[in-house]
mmCIF file of C-alpha atoms in Angstrom:
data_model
loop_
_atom_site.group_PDB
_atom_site.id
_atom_site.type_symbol
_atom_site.label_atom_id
_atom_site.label_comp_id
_atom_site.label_asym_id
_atom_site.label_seq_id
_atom_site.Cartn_x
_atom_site.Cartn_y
_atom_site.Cartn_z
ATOM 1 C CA UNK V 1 -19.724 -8.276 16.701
ATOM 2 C CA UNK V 2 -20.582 -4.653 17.555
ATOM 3 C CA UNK V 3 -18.151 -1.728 18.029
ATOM 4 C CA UNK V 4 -18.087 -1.554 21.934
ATOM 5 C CA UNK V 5 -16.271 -5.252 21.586
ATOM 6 C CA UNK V 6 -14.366 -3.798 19.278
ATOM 7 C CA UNK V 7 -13.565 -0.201 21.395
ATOM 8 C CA UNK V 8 -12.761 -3.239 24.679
ATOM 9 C CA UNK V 9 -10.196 -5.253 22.573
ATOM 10 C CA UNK V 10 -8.269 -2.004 21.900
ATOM 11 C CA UNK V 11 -7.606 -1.620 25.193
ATOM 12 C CA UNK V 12 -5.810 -4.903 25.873
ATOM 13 C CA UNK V 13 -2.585 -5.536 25.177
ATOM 14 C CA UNK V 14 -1.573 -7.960 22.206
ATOM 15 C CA UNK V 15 -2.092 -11.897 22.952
ATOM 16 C CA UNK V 16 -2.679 -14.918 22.272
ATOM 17 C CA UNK V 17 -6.149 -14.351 20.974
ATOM 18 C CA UNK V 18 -5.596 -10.623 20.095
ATOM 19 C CA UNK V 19 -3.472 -9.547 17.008
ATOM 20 C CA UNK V 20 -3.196 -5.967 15.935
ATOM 21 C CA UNK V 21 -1.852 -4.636 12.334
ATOM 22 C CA UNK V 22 -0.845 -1.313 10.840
ATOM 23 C CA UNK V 23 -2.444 -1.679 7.112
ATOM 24 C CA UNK V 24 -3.382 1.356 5.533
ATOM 25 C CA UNK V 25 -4.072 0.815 1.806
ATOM 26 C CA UNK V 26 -3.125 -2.952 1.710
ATOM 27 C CA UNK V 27 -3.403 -6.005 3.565
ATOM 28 C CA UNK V 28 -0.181 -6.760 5.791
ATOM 29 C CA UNK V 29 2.211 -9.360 4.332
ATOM 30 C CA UNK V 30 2.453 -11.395 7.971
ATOM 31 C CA UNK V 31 -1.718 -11.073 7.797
ATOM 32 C CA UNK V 32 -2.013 -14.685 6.895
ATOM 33 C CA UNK V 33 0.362 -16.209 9.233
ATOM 34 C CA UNK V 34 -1.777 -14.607 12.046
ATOM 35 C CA UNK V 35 -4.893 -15.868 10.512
ATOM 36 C CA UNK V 36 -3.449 -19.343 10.259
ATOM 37 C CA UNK V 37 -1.567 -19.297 13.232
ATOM 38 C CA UNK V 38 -5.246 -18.611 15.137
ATOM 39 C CA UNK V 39 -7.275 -21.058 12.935
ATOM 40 C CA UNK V 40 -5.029 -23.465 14.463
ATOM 41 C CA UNK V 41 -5.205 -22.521 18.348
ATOM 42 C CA UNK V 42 -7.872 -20.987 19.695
ATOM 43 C CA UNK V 43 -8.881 -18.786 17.578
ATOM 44 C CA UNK V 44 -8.971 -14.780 17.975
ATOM 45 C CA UNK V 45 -9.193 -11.500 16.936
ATOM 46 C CA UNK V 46 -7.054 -8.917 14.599
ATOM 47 C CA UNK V 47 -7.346 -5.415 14.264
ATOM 48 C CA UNK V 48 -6.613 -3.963 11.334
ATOM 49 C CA UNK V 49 -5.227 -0.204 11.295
ATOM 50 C CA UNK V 50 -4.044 -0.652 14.580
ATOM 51 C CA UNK V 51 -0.365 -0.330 15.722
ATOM 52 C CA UNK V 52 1.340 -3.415 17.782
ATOM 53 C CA UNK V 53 0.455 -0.603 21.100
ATOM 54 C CA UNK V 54 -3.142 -0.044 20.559
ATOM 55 C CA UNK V 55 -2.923 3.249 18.937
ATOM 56 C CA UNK V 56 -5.628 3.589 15.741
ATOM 57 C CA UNK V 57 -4.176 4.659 12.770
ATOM 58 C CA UNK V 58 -6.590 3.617 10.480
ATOM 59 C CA UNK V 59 -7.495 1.951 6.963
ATOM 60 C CA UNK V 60 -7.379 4.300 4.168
ATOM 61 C CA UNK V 61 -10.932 4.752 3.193
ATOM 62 C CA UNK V 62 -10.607 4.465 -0.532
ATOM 63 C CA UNK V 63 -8.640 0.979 0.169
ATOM 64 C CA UNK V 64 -11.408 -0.435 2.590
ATOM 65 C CA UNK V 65 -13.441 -2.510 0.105
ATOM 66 C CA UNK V 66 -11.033 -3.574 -1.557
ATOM 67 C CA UNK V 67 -8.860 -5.027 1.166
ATOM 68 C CA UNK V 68 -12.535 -6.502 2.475
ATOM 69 C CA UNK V 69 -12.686 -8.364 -0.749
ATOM 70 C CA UNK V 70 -9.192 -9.511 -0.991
ATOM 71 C CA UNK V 71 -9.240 -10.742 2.371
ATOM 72 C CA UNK V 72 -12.620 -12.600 1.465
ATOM 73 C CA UNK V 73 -11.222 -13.751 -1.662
ATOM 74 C CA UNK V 74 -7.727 -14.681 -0.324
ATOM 75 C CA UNK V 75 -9.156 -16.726 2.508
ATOM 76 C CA UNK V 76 -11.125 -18.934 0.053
ATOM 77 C CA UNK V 77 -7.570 -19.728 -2.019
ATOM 78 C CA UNK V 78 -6.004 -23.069 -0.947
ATOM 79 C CA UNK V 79 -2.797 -21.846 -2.583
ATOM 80 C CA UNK V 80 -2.885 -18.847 0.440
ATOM 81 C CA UNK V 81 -5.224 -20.857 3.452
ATOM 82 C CA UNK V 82 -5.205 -24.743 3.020
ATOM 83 C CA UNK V 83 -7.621 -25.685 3.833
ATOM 84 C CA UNK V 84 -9.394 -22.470 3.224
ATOM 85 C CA UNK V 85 -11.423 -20.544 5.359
ATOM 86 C CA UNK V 86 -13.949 -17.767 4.577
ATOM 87 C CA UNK V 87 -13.839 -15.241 6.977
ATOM 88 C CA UNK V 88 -15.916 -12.421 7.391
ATOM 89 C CA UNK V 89 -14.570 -8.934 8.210
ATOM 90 C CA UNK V 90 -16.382 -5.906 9.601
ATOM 91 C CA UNK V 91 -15.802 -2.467 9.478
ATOM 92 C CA UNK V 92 -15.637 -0.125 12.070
ATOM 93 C CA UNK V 93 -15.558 3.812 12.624
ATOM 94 C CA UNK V 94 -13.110 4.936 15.810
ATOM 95 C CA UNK V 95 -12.893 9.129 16.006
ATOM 96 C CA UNK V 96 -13.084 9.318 12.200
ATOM 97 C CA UNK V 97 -10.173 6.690 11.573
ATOM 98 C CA UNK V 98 -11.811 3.263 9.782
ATOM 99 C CA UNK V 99 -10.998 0.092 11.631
ATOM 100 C CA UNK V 100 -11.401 -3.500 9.645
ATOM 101 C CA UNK V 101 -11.719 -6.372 12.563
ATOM 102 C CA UNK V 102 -11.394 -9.875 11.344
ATOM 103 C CA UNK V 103 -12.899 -12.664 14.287
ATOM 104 C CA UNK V 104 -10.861 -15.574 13.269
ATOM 105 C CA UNK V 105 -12.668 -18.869 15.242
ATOM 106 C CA UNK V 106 -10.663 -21.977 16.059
ATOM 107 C CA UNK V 107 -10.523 -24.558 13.371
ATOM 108 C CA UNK V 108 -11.224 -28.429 13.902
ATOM 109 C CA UNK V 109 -8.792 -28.848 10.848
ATOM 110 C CA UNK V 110 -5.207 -28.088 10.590
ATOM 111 C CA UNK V 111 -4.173 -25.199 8.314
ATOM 112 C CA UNK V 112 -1.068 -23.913 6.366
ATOM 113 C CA UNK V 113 -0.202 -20.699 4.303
ATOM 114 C CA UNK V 114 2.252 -20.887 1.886
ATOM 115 C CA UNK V 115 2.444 -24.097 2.727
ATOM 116 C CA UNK V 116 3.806 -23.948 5.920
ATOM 117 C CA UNK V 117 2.100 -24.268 9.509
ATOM 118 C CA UNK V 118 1.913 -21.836 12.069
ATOM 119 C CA UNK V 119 0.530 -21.925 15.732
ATOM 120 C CA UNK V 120 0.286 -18.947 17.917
ATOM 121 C CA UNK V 121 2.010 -18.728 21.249
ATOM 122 C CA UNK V 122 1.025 -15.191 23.591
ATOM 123 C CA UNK V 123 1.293 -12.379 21.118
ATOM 124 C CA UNK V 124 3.004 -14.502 17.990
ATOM 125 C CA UNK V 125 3.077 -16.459 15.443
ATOM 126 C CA UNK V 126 5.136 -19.261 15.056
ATOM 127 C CA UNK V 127 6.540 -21.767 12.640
ATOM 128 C CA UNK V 128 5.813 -25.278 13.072
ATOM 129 C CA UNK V 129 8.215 -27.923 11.063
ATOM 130 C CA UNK V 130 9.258 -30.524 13.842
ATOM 131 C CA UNK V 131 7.617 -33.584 12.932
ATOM 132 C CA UNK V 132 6.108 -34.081 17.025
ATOM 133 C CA UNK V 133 4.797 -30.648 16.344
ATOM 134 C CA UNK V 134 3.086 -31.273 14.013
ATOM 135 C CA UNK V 135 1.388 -34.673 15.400
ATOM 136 C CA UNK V 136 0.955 -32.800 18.708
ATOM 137 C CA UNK V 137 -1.352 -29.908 16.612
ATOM 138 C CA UNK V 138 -3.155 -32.871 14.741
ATOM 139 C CA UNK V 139 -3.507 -34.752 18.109
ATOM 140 C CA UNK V 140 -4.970 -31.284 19.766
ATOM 141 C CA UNK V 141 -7.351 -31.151 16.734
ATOM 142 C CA UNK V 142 -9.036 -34.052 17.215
#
């Protein structure tokens, strides 16, 4: 991953394989969902420090490496991502604002945050509960 990919997904639009997040000192709340929700389709890419328009805001400096590590951390904890899933997030500089991208590949298992499953669907992420749902995502996986 370099930071021209990086300056190219900022100028798409929000979709099914491109999620971005305002998170300026802390890891977003929905962050996980997204992940999941990816790890489950087809995989993607999220911006973090990036309004839902394209417009860099930025990642507090001072919170950088330690929203790196909690990301690491939190994606190795079955009780968050089950099963879990290291990722591996980069940092990037954009006109003096900080930019954290997370590449989040499809998965060949079926994953759950907080115990529930999501799938993504153009620029969401959505629940999945119905039972034929469900087999249909296991089905796909295999």
């Amino acid at each position: 991953m370099n930071i021209e990919r990086v300056k190219r997904l900022l100028k798409q639009n929000e979709n099914i394989r491109l999620e971005f997040k305002e998170a300026a000192t802390a890891l977003p709340g929905n962050l996980f969902e997204s992940i999941c929700a990816m790890l489950n389709r087809d995989g993607g890419d999220i911006l973090l420090g990036v309004q839902d328009d394209g417009i860099v805001t930025g990642v507090n400096k001072t919170s950088i490496s330690t929203m790196m590590a909690n990301l690491v951390n939190l994606s190795n904890n079955s009780q968050k991502l089950d099963p879990p899933f290291i990722l591996y997030p980069h940092t990037y500089e954009l006109k003096g604002k900080s930019v954290i991208h997370i590449q989040v590949p499809a998965s060949s298992q079926v994953h759950k945050t907080a115990g529930v499953i999501f799938d993504r669907s153009n620029d969401g992420d959505f629940k999945v509960a119905a039972a034929h749902q469900i087999a249909e995502l296991y089905n796909r996986k295999r």
